[in-house]
Each structure stands twice: as structure tokens, then as C-alpha cells.
mmCIF file of C-alpha atoms and ligand atoms in Angstrom:
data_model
loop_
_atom_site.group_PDB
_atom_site.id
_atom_site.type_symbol
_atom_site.label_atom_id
_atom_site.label_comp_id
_atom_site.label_asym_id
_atom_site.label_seq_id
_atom_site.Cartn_x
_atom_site.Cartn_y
_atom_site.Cartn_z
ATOM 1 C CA UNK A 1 0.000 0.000 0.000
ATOM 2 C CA UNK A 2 1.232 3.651 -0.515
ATOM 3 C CA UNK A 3 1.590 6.004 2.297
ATOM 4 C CA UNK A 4 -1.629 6.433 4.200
ATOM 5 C CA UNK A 5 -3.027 9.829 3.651
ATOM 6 C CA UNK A 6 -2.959 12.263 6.511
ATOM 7 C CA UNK A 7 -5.791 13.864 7.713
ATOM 8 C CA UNK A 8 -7.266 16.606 9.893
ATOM 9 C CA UNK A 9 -10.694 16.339 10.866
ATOM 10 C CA UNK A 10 -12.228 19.636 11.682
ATOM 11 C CA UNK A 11 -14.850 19.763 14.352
ATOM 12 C CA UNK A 12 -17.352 22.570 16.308
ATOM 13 C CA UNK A 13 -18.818 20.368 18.603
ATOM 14 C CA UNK A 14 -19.501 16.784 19.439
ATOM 15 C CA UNK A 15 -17.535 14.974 16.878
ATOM 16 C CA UNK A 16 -19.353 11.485 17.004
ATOM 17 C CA UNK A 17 -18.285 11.764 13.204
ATOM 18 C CA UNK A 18 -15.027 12.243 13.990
ATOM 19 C CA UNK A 19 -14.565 9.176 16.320
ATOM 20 C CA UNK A 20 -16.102 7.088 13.411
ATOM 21 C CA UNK A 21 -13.246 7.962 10.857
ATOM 22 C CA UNK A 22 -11.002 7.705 14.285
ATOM 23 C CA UNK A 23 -11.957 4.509 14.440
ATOM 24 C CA UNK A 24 -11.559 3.125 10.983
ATOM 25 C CA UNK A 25 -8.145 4.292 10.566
ATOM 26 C CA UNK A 26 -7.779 2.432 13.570
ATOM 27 C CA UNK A 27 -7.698 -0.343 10.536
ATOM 28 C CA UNK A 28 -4.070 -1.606 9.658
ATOM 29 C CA UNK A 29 -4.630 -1.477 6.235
ATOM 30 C CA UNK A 30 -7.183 1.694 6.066
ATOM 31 C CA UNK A 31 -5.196 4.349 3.905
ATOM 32 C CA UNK A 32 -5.664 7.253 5.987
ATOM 33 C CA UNK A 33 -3.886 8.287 9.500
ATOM 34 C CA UNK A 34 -5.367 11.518 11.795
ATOM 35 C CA UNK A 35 -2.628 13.624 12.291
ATOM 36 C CA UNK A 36 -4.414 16.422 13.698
ATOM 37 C CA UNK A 37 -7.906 17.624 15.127
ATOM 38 C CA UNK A 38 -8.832 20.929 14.110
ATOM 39 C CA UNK A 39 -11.712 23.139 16.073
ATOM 40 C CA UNK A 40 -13.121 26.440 15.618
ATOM 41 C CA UNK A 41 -14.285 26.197 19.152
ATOM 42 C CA UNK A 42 -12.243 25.829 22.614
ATOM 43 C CA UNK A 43 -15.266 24.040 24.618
ATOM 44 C CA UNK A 44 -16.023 21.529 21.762
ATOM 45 C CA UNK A 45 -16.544 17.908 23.313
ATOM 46 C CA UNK A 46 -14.781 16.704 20.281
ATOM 47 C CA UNK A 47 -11.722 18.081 21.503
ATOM 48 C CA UNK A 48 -11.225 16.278 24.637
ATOM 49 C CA UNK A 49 -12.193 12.830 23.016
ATOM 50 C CA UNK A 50 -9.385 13.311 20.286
ATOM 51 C CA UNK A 51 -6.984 14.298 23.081
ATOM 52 C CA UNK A 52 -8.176 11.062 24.782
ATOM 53 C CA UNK A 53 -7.500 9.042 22.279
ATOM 54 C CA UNK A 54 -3.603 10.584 21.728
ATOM 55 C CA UNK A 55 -4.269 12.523 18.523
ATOM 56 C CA UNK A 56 -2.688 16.021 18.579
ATOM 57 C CA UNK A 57 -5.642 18.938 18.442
ATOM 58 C CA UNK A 58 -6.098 22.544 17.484
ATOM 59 C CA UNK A 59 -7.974 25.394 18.234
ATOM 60 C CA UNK A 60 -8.333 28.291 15.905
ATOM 61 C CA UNK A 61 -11.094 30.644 16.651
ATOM 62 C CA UNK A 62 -11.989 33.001 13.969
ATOM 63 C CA UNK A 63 -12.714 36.183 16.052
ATOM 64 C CA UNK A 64 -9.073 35.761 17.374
ATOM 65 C CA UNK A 65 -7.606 37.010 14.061
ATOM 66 C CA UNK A 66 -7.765 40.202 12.817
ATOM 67 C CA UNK A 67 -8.704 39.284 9.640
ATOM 68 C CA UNK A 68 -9.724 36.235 7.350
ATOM 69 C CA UNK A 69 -6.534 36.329 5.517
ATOM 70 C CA UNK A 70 -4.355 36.170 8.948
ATOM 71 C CA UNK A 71 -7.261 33.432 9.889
ATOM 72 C CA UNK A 72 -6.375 31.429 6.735
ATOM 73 C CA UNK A 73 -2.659 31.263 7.666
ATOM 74 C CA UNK A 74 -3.042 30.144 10.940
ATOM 75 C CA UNK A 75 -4.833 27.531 9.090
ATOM 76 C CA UNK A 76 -2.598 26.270 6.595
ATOM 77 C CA UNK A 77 0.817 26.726 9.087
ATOM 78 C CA UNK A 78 -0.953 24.289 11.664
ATOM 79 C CA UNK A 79 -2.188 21.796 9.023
ATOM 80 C CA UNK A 80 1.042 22.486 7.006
ATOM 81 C CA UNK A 81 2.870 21.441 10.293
ATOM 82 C CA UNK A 82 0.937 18.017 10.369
ATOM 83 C CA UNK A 83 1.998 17.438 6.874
ATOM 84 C CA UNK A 84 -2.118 17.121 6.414
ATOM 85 C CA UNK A 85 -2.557 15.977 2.653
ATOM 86 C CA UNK A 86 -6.759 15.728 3.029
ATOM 87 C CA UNK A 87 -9.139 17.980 5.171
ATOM 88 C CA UNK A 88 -12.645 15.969 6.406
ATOM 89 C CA UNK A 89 -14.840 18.304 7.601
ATOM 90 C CA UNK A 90 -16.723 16.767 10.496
ATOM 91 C CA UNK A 91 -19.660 18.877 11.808
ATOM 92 C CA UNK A 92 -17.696 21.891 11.147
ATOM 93 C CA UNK A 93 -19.861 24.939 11.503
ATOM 94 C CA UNK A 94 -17.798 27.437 9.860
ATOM 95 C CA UNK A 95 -17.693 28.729 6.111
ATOM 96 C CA UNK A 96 -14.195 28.742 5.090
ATOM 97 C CA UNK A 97 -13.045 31.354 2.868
ATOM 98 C CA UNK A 98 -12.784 31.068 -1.352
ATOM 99 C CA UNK A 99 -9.073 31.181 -0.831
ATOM 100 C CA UNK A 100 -9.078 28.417 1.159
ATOM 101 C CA UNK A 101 -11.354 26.204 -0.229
ATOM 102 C CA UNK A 102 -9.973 27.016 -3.586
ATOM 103 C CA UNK A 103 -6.222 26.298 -1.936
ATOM 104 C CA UNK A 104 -7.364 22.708 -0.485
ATOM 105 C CA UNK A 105 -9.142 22.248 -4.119
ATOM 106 C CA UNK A 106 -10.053 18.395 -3.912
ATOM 107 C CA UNK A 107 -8.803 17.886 -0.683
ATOM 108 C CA UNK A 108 -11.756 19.033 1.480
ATOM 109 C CA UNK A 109 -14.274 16.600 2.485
ATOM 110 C CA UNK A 110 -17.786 17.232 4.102
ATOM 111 C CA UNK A 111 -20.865 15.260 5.326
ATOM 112 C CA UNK A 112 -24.094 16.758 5.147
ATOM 113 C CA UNK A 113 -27.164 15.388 6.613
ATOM 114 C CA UNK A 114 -29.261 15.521 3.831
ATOM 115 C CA UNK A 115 -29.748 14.228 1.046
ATOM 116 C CA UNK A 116 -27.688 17.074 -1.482
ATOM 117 C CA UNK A 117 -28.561 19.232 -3.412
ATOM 118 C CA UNK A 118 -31.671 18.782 -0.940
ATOM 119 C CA UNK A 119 -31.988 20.820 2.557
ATOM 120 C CA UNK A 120 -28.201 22.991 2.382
ATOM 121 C CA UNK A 121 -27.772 24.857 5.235
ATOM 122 C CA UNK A 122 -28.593 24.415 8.651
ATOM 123 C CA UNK A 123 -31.754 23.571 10.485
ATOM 124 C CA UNK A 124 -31.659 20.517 8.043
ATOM 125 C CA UNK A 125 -33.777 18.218 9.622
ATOM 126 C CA UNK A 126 -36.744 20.327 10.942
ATOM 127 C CA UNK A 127 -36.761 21.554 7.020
ATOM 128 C CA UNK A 128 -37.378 17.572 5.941
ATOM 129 C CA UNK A 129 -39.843 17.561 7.956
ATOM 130 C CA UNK A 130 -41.514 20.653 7.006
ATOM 131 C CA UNK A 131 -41.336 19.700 3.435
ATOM 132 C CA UNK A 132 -42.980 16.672 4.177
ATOM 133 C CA UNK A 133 -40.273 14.140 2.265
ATOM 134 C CA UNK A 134 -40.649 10.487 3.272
ATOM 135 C CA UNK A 135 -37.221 9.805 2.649
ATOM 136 C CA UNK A 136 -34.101 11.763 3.672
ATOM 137 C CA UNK A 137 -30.009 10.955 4.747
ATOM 138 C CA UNK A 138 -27.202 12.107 4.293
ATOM 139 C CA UNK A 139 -23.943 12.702 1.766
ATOM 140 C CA UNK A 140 -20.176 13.111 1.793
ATOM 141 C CA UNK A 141 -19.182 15.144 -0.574
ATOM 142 C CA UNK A 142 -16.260 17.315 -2.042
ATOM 143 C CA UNK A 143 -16.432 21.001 -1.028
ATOM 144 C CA UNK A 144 -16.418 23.543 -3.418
ATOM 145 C CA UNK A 145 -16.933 27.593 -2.237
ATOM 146 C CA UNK A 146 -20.869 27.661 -2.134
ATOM 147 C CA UNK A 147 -21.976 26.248 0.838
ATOM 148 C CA UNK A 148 -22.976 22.442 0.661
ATOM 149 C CA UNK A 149 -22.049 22.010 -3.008
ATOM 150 C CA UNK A 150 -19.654 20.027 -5.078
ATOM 151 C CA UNK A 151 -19.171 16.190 -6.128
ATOM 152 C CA UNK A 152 -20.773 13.895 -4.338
ATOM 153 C CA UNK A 153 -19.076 10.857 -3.525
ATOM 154 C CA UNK A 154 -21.653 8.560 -0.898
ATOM 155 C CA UNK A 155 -25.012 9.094 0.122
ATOM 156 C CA UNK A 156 -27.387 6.734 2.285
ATOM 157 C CA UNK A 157 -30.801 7.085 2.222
ATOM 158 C CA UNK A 158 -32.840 7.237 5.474
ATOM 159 C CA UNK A 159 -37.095 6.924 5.797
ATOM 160 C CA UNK A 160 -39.197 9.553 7.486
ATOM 161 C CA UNK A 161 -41.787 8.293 9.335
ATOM 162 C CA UNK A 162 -45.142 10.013 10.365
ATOM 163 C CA UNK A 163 -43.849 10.234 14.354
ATOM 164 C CA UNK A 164 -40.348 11.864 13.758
ATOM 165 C CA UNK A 165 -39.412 14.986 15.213
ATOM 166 C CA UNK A 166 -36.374 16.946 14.056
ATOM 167 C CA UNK A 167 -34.211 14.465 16.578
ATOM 168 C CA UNK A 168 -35.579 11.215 15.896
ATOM 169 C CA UNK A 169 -34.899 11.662 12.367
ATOM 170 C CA UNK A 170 -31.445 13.312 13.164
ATOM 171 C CA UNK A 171 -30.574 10.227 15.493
ATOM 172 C CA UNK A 172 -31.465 7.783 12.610
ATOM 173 C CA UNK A 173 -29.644 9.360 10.033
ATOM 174 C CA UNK A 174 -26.609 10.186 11.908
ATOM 175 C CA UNK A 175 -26.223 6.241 12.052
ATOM 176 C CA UNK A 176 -26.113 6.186 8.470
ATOM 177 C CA UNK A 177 -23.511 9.347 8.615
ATOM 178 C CA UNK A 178 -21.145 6.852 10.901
ATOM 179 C CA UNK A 179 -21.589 4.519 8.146
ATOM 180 C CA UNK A 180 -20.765 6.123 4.878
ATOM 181 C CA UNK A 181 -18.028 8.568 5.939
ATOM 182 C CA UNK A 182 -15.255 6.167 6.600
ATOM 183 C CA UNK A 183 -16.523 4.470 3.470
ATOM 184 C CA UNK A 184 -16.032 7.703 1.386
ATOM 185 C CA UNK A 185 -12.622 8.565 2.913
ATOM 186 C CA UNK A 186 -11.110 5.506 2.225
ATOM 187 C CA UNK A 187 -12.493 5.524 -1.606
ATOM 188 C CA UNK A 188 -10.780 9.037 -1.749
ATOM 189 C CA UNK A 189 -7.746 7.858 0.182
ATOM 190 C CA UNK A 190 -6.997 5.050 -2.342
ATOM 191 C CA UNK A 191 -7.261 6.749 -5.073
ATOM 192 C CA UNK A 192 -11.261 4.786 -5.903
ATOM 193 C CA UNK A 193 -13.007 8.505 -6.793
ATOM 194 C CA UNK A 194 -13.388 9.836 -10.124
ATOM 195 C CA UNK A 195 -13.955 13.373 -9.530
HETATM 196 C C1 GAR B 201 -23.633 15.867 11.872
HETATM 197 O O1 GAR B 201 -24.959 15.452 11.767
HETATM 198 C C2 GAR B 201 -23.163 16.484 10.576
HETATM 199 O O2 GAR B 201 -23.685 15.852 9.437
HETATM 200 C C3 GAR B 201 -23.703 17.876 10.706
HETATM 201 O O3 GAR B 201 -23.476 18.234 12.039
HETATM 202 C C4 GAR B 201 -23.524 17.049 12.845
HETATM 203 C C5 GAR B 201 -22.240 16.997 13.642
HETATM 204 O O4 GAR B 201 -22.282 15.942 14.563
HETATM 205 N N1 GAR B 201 -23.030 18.771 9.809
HETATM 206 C C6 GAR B 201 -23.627 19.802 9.236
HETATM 207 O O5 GAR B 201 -24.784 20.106 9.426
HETATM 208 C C7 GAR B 201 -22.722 20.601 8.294
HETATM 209 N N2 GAR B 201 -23.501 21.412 7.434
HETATM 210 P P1 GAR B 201 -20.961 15.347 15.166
HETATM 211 O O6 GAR B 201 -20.176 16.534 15.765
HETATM 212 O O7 GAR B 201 -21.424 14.415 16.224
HETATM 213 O O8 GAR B 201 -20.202 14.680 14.073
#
């Protein structure tokens, strides 16, 4: 096998996402390694479970820098100190700038939990449900600059049933989100993705 890829995984909060692609490179032949944990908040649970489990963490919060640009360094110095090759985005609840995105060009994942182009944004669930769907889920994509766009690489599809409220129907699909992540990032990581 070639190297394994190195990743950050960028949280905001829990990171039950996280620990499942924690987990599969946990794998001795999965092609990716975590080499860093990257959060836009200091109190994110996330945090403390990636310490936990030895990975090395960072905390960059936005309204720290003066500017986006100075922002954007910080950002690429840390992951450029990690040697980080691919970014998954993990319940991170921050738009990153053009630059960056357009810097990390193919090397940015994201899960969303909906079913793209479906429900972008936030408040995704509660929106399903408004719209009346009977099915929803959830996709790993590529990021490109507008928010919750670009190739899609795995999606799982998830039922809605007439009892669901906005967390029932976020607890089953995150299930599914546990699921198809690792299986996306180690398509991408061996090379398995046209894009
Ligand atoms: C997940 O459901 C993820 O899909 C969603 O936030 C949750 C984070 O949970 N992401 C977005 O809505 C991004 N637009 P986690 O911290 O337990 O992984």
C-alpha cells in the first residue's frame, strides 16, 4: 500500500463523526492516518475525546484574528505542520473562505445530513420535515466555495416516518452518517473517486 493519507478532521462540537473515521483508521490497512484535530471552538466535546485518544488537536477561533486572511494562515501553518494531505470536515460549523477552499481544491471533504442538493444549510432536519419528504439521509461530498455544493461521492438514504421529530430523524440518520463517511474517505484515500 502507498503512504496512508494524513488527515485533519475539523470539528465545532460533538464529533461522534469524527470518532467514526477515528476509528476506521484504527484499521491496519485503512489508507488514511489523523494527524491532527482541528476546532473552531475551545469548549467543543470533540476536543477532549481526540486528546483522549492521543491525537494532537487545534484550536483556531476566527474572532481571534484580525482578519480572514491572517485566519487562513493560521490555518494552513498548523495543518502544514501536520503534513495534512486531506481535510474531512466533520460537523464543522464554519464557512471557510474562497481562498481556502480554492487552496485545499479536492482535498476538502464534508458530510451533510441531507440528502444534497436537498436541505443545504442548517436547520436541516426540521426543514425535511416541514417539506414533508418520506425519505431523507445524508452525503459526503467534495467542497467547493458555495456552501454544501460540489461532487458527491456517498449518500445513504434514510425513511421519514409520520412520528419523527427533528431528533428522531437526526438520530437515525446520523447512524447512516457513521456509516458512509469512513466508506467515502477511504475511496478518496486510495485513489477509488473519479472526480
Ligand atoms: C452531523 O450530523 C453532521 O452531518 C452535521 O453536524 C452534525 C455533527 O455531529 N453537519 C452539518 O450540518 C454541516 N452542514 P458530530 O459533531 O457528532 O459529528
Amino acid at each position: 500500500m502507498a503512504h496512508p493519507l494524513k488527515i485533519a478532521i475539523f470539528i465545532s462540537g460533538r464529533g461522534s463523526n469524527m470518532v467514526s473515521l477515528l476509528e476506521a483508521c484504527k484499521s491496519p490497512d485503512f489508507p488514511a492516518i489523523p494527524v491532527v484535530i482541528v476546532s473552531n471552538q475551545p469548549d467543543a466535546p470533540g476536543l477532549q475525546t481526540a486528546q483522549k485518544a492521543g491525537i494532537a488537536t487545534t484550536t483556531l477561533v476566527r474572532s481571534e484574528y484580525p482578519s480572514r486572511k491572517e485566519y487562513d494562515s493560521a490555518l494552513n501553518e498548523s495543518l502544514n505542520e501536520h503534513g495534512v494531505e486531506l481535510i474531512c470536515l466533520a460537523g464543522f460549523m464554519q464557512i471557510l473562505s474562497k481562498d481556502f477552499v480554492e487552496k485545499w481544491h479536492n482535498r476538502i471533504l464534508n458530510i451533510h445530513p441531507s440528502l444534497l442538493p436537498s436541505f443545504k444549510g442548517l436547520d436541516t432536519h426540521q426543514r425535511a420535515l416541514d417539506a414533508g419528504v418520506k425519505f431523507s439521509g445524508c452525503t459526503v461530498h467534495y467542497v467547493r466555495y458555495e456552501m454544501d455544493t460540489g461532487p458527491i461521492i456517498a449518500q445513504a438514504v434514510v425513511p421519514v416516518v409520520a412520528e419523527d421529530t427533528a431528533d428522531t430523524l437526526a438520530a437515525r440518520i446520523l447512524i447512516e452518517e457513521h456509516r458512509i463517511y469512513p466508506e467515502a474517505l477511504k475511496l478518496v484515500a486510495s485513489g477509488d473517486v473519479r472526480k
